[in-house]
C-alpha positions as YAML, in Angstrom:
chain: A
units: angstrom
residues:
- id: 1
  name: LYS
  ca: [36.44, 13.21, 12.60]
- id: 2
  name: ALA
  ca: [34.77, 15.44, 10.04]
- id: 3
  name: VAL
  ca: [32.79, 12.53, 8.67]
- id: 4
  name: GLU
  ca: [31.60, 11.68, 12.16]
- id: 5
  name: LEU
  ca: [30.56, 15.29, 12.81]
- id: 6
  name: ILE
  ca: [28.68, 15.43, 9.47]
- id: 7
  name: GLU
  ca: [26.78, 12.27, 10.32]
- id: 8
  name: GLN
  ca: [25.91, 13.78, 13.70]
- id: 9
  name: PHE
  ca: [24.91, 17.34, 12.73]
- id: 10
  name: HIS
  ca: [23.94, 17.07, 9.01]
- id: 11
  name: PRO
  ca: [25.31, 20.50, 7.99]
- id: 12
  name: ALA
  ca: [24.21, 22.34, 4.90]
- id: 13
  name: VAL
  ca: [27.71, 23.67, 4.12]
- id: 14
  name: VAL
  ca: [31.17, 22.17, 4.64]
- id: 15
  name: ILE
  ca: [34.40, 24.13, 4.27]
- id: 16
  name: ALA
  ca: [37.67, 22.24, 3.88]
- id: 17
  name: ASP
  ca: [41.27, 23.16, 3.14]
- id: 18
  name: TYR
  ca: [42.95, 21.62, 0.16]
- id: 19
  name: ILE
  ca: [46.03, 20.54, 2.08]
- id: 20
  name: MET
  ca: [45.20, 18.27, 5.00]
- id: 21
  name: PRO
  ca: [46.90, 15.30, 6.67]
- id: 22
  name: ASN
  ca: [46.20, 11.79, 5.24]
- id: 23
  name: VAL
  ca: [43.79, 13.02, 2.53]
- id: 24
  name: ASP
  ca: [43.56, 16.29, 0.63]
- id: 25
  name: GLY
  ca: [40.45, 18.38, 0.25]
- id: 26
  name: ILE
  ca: [39.54, 16.91, -3.11]
- id: 27
  name: GLN
  ca: [39.54, 13.34, -1.75]
- id: 28
  name: PHE
  ca: [37.50, 14.42, 1.26]
- id: 29
  name: PHE
  ca: [34.91, 16.23, -0.91]
- id: 30
  name: GLU
  ca: [34.78, 13.28, -3.31]
- id: 31
  name: THR
  ca: [33.82, 11.02, -0.42]
- id: 32
  name: LEU
  ca: [31.37, 13.61, 0.92]
- id: 33
  name: LYS
  ca: [29.74, 13.99, -2.51]
- id: 34
  name: ALA
  ca: [29.04, 10.27, -2.62]
- id: 35
  name: THR
  ca: [27.49, 10.12, 0.84]
- id: 36
  name: HIS
  ca: [25.86, 13.57, 1.16]
- id: 37
  name: PRO
  ca: [25.40, 15.05, -2.33]
- id: 38
  name: SER
  ca: [23.18, 17.91, -1.10]
- id: 39
  name: ILE
  ca: [25.87, 19.43, 1.14]
- id: 40
  name: GLN
  ca: [27.43, 22.53, -0.35]
- id: 41
  name: ARG
  ca: [31.22, 22.19, -0.57]
- id: 42
  name: ILE
  ca: [33.59, 25.17, -0.21]
- id: 43
  name: MET
  ca: [37.36, 24.74, -0.60]
- id: 44
  name: LEU
  ca: [40.06, 26.92, 0.91]
- id: 45
  name: THR
  ca: [43.32, 26.93, -0.99]
- id: 46
  name: GLY
  ca: [46.44, 29.03, -1.33]
- id: 47
  name: LEU
  ca: [47.34, 27.29, -4.57]
- id: 48
  name: ALA
  ca: [46.67, 28.76, -7.97]
- id: 49
  name: ASN
  ca: [47.18, 25.46, -9.67]
- id: 50
  name: VAL
  ca: [44.77, 24.91, -12.58]
- id: 51
  name: ASP
  ca: [45.00, 21.11, -12.23]
- id: 52
  name: VAL
  ca: [43.97, 21.34, -8.58]
- id: 53
  name: ILE
  ca: [40.97, 23.49, -9.46]
- id: 54
  name: GLN
  ca: [39.88, 21.16, -12.29]
- id: 55
  name: ALA
  ca: [40.23, 18.12, -10.05]
- id: 56
  name: ALA
  ca: [38.19, 19.83, -7.32]
- id: 57
  name: LEU
  ca: [35.48, 20.72, -9.83]
- id: 58
  name: ASN
  ca: [35.37, 17.33, -11.54]
- id: 59
  name: ARG
  ca: [35.98, 14.88, -8.65]
- id: 60
  name: GLY
  ca: [34.82, 16.74, -5.58]
- id: 61
  name: GLN
  ca: [32.29, 18.94, -7.39]
- id: 62
  name: VAL
  ca: [33.32, 21.91, -5.25]
- id: 63
  name: HIS
  ca: [30.71, 24.66, -5.43]
- id: 64
  name: ARG
  ca: [32.96, 27.59, -4.46]
- id: 65
  name: PHE
  ca: [36.63, 28.45, -3.85]
- id: 66
  name: LEU
  ca: [38.15, 30.80, -1.35]
- id: 67
  name: THR
  ca: [41.78, 31.73, -1.85]
- id: 68
  name: LYS
  ca: [44.12, 32.40, 1.01]
- id: 69
  name: PRO
  ca: [44.37, 34.83, 2.58]
- id: 70
  name: TRP
  ca: [40.66, 35.47, 2.55]
- id: 71
  name: ARG
  ca: [38.61, 38.38, 3.84]
- id: 72
  name: ASP
  ca: [36.01, 37.70, 6.46]
- id: 73
  name: ASP
  ca: [33.29, 39.49, 4.53]
- id: 74
  name: ASN
  ca: [34.07, 37.34, 1.48]
- id: 75
  name: LEU
  ca: [33.90, 34.20, 3.62]
- id: 76
  name: VAL
  ca: [30.55, 35.22, 5.13]
- id: 77
  name: ALA
  ca: [29.12, 36.11, 1.71]
- id: 78
  name: THR
  ca: [30.34, 32.82, 0.21]
- id: 79
  name: VAL
  ca: [28.78, 30.79, 3.03]
- id: 80
  name: GLN
  ca: [25.51, 32.74, 2.73]
- id: 81
  name: GLN
  ca: [25.38, 32.04, -1.02]
- id: 82
  name: ALA
  ca: [26.07, 28.37, -0.36]
- id: 83
  name: LEU
  ca: [23.28, 28.24, 2.22]
- id: 84
  name: GLU
  ca: [20.83, 29.91, -0.13]
- id: 85
  name: HIS
  ca: [21.75, 27.42, -2.87]
- id: 86
  name: HIS
  ca: [21.34, 24.54, -0.44]
- id: 87
  name: ASN
  ca: [17.91, 25.83, 0.62]
- id: 88
  name: VAL
  ca: [16.80, 26.17, -2.99]
- id: 89
  name: LEU
  ca: [17.87, 22.60, -3.71]
- id: 90
  name: ALA
  ca: [16.14, 21.38, -0.54]
- id: 91
  name: ASP
  ca: [12.92, 23.17, -1.53]
- id: 92
  name: ASN
  ca: [13.10, 21.67, -5.01]
- id: 93
  name: GLU
  ca: [13.59, 18.23, -3.54]
- id: 94
  name: ARG
  ca: [10.73, 18.74, -1.13]
- id: 95
  name: LEU
  ca: [8.42, 19.95, -3.90]
- id: 96
  name: ASN
  ca: [9.49, 17.02, -6.07]
- id: 97
  name: ARG
  ca: [8.66, 14.56, -3.30]
- id: 98
  name: LEU
  ca: [5.35, 16.32, -2.70]
- id: 99
  name: THR
  ca: [4.53, 16.15, -6.40]
- id: 100
  name: LEU
  ca: [5.39, 12.47, -6.58]
- id: 101
  name: GLU
  ca: [3.28, 11.76, -3.50]
- id: 102
  name: GLN
  ca: [0.32, 13.73, -4.88]
- id: 103
  name: ASN
  ca: [0.65, 11.90, -8.20]
- id: 104
  name: ARG
  ca: [0.69, 8.59, -6.34]
- id: 105
  name: LEU
  ca: [-2.44, 9.56, -4.35]
- id: 106
  name: LEU
  ca: [-4.11, 10.74, -7.54]
- id: 107
  name: ARG
  ca: [-3.37, 7.44, -9.27]
- id: 108
  name: GLU
  ca: [-4.77, 5.54, -6.27]
- id: 109
  name: LEU
  ca: [-7.87, 7.75, -6.25]
- id: 110
  name: ASN
  ca: [-8.41, 7.27, -9.96]
- id: 111
  name: HIS
  ca: [-8.03, 3.51, -9.54]
- id: 112
  name: THR
  ca: [-10.52, 3.52, -6.66]
- id: 113
  name: LEU
  ca: [-12.98, 5.61, -8.66]
- id: 114
  name: GLU
  ca: [-12.63, 3.30, -11.67]
- id: 115
  name: GLU
  ca: [-13.33, 0.30, -9.47]
- id: 116
  name: ARG
  ca: [-16.40, 2.01, -7.97]
- id: 117
  name: VAL
  ca: [-17.67, 2.98, -11.39]
- id: 118
  name: GLN
  ca: [-17.22, -0.59, -12.61]
- id: 119
  name: GLN
  ca: [-19.01, -1.97, -9.52]
- id: 120
  name: ARG
  ca: [-21.83, 0.59, -9.87]
- id: 121
  name: THR
  ca: [-22.18, -0.16, -13.57]
- id: 122
  name: ALA
  ca: [-22.31, -3.88, -12.87]
- id: 123
  name: LEU
  ca: [-25.00, -3.35, -10.20]
- id: 124
  name: LEU
  ca: [-27.04, -1.16, -12.57]
- id: 125
  name: ILE
  ca: [-26.79, -3.73, -15.35]
- id: 126
  name: GLN
  ca: [-27.83, -6.48, -12.95]
- id: 127
  name: ALA
  ca: [-30.75, -4.40, -11.64]
- id: 128
  name: LYS
  ca: [-31.86, -3.61, -15.19]
- id: 129
  name: GLU
  ca: [-31.76, -7.32, -16.18]
- id: 130
  name: ASN
  ca: [-33.66, -8.30, -13.00]
- id: 131
  name: TRP
  ca: [-36.31, -5.66, -13.69]
- id: 132
  name: GLU
  ca: [-36.65, -6.75, -17.33]
- id: 133
  name: HIS
  ca: [-37.00, -10.42, -16.33]
- id: 134
  name: THR
  ca: [-39.61, -9.51, -13.70]
- id: 135
  name: PHE
  ca: [-41.49, -7.26, -16.12]
- id: 136
  name: ASP
  ca: [-41.59, -9.92, -18.84]
- id: 137
  name: ALA
  ca: [-42.61, -12.63, -16.36]
- id: 138
  name: ILE
  ca: [-45.91, -10.92, -15.55]
- id: 139
  name: GLY
  ca: [-48.72, -12.97, -17.17]
- id: 140
  name: ASP
  ca: [-51.07, -10.04, -17.89]
- id: 141
  name: PRO
  ca: [-50.36, -7.68, -20.80]
- id: 142
  name: LEU
  ca: [-48.45, -4.71, -19.40]
- id: 143
  name: ALA
  ca: [-47.00, -1.66, -21.11]
- id: 144
  name: ILE
  ca: [-45.39, 1.60, -20.10]
- id: 145
  name: ILE
  ca: [-46.93, 4.45, -22.07]
- id: 146
  name: ASP
  ca: [-46.14, 8.17, -22.09]
- id: 147
  name: LEU
  ca: [-48.72, 10.97, -22.16]
- id: 148
  name: ASN
  ca: [-48.74, 10.89, -26.00]
- id: 149
  name: TRP
  ca: [-49.92, 7.26, -25.98]
- id: 150
  name: SER
  ca: [-46.51, 6.13, -27.26]
- id: 151
  name: ILE
  ca: [-45.37, 2.73, -26.01]
- id: 152
  name: ILE
  ca: [-42.06, 2.95, -24.15]
- id: 153
  name: ARG
  ca: [-41.86, -0.68, -23.13]
- id: 154
  name: ALA
  ca: [-44.14, -3.73, -23.23]
- id: 155
  name: ASN
  ca: [-43.85, -7.12, -21.61]
- id: 156
  name: GLN
  ca: [-44.00, -10.40, -23.45]
- id: 157
  name: SER
  ca: [-47.71, -10.97, -22.78]
- id: 158
  name: TYR
  ca: [-48.52, -7.60, -24.29]
- id: 159
  name: GLN
  ca: [-46.49, -8.32, -27.41]
- id: 160
  name: ASN
  ca: [-47.99, -11.83, -27.72]
- id: 161
  name: GLN
  ca: [-51.48, -10.30, -28.04]
- id: 162
  name: ILE
  ca: [-50.36, -8.28, -31.08]
- id: 163
  name: SER
  ca: [-50.08, -10.75, -33.95]
- id: 164
  name: ASN
  ca: [-47.40, -10.22, -36.61]
- id: 165
  name: SER
  ca: [-46.06, -7.19, -34.77]
- id: 166
  name: PRO
  ca: [-43.23, -8.11, -32.41]
- id: 167
  name: GLU
  ca: [-41.96, -4.54, -32.25]
- id: 168
  name: VAL
  ca: [-44.37, -2.27, -30.39]
- id: 169
  name: VAL
  ca: [-42.07, 0.33, -28.80]
- id: 170
  name: GLY
  ca: [-42.63, 3.75, -30.32]
- id: 171
  name: ASN
  ca: [-46.12, 2.99, -31.60]
- id: 172
  name: PHE
  ca: [-49.43, 4.19, -30.21]
- id: 173
  name: CYS
  ca: [-51.04, 1.83, -27.74]
- id: 174
  name: TYR
  ca: [-54.55, 2.22, -29.13]
- id: 175
  name: ALA
  ca: [-53.31, 1.41, -32.63]
- id: 176
  name: ARG
  ca: [-51.30, -1.68, -31.80]
- id: 177
  name: LEU
  ca: [-53.47, -3.26, -29.15]
- id: 178
  name: PHE
  ca: [-56.94, -2.23, -30.22]
- id: 179
  name: GLY
  ca: [-56.51, -1.38, -33.87]
- id: 180
  name: ARG
  ca: [-57.95, 2.09, -33.40]
- id: 181
  name: THR
  ca: [-56.99, 5.36, -35.06]
- id: 182
  name: GLU
  ca: [-57.73, 7.46, -32.00]
- id: 183
  name: PRO
  ca: [-57.37, 6.96, -28.20]
- id: 184
  name: CYS
  ca: [-60.11, 5.14, -26.36]
- id: 185
  name: GLU
  ca: [-62.86, 7.34, -24.91]
- id: 186
  name: ASP
  ca: [-62.27, 6.15, -21.33]
- id: 187
  name: CYS
  ca: [-58.46, 6.16, -21.58]
- id: 188
  name: PRO
  ca: [-56.84, 7.13, -18.22]
- id: 189
  name: ILE
  ca: [-54.26, 9.18, -20.09]
- id: 190
  name: LEU
  ca: [-56.97, 11.69, -21.04]
- id: 191
  name: LYS
  ca: [-57.70, 12.24, -17.36]
- id: 192
  name: ILE
  ca: [-53.98, 12.68, -16.56]
- id: 193
  name: GLN
  ca: [-53.62, 15.17, -19.40]
- id: 194
  name: SER
  ca: [-56.54, 17.17, -18.05]
- id: 195
  name: GLN
  ca: [-54.98, 17.22, -14.59]
- id: 196
  name: HIS
  ca: [-51.67, 18.47, -16.02]
- id: 197
  name: GLN
  ca: [-53.41, 21.21, -17.93]
- id: 198
  name: ALA
  ca: [-55.31, 22.30, -14.80]
- id: 199
  name: MET
  ca: [-52.10, 22.40, -12.77]
- id: 200
  name: SER
  ca: [-50.24, 24.44, -15.40]
- id: 201
  name: SER
  ca: [-53.09, 26.99, -15.80]
...
């Protein structure tokens, strides 16, 4: 009957006498420990037998003993302590489940982010390759030059016009393409530099 009631009401604390019909308190608590380990177990006994106490501790894992005759205030205090201990264990279990769930979500998020980074990286690599192929496929000489006349990138046609100099990046455009020591007089970069100076002043 006690087992049926426990399944129905899920109590936090169970109190049992040591001497009962059919099974004793230790056997009952041993069964209860296997099915409901979080329930706090309190045993009532009028015996001062050390073997009984050891069996209750080892087999039934009884949390507290109350000796007969007991005082009501002791009984209430013992039950309150058992409830507090049960609540602490329940909070620990809840926090542990919450931590495990958060760790699982974090792993899933990291996995999703890694996949997105990989996809984004693959798209960037593909876009870069497509741009490079398009840039090199242009038949006219074409170069990207900064405001210091330094070549950042040149297409194949540009490099083909510079004999014996396959590497042009980092060199001055007027030196590689025109063999000059100074920029061309009508170079558009001069106009851009003048515009920048006017804007900054």
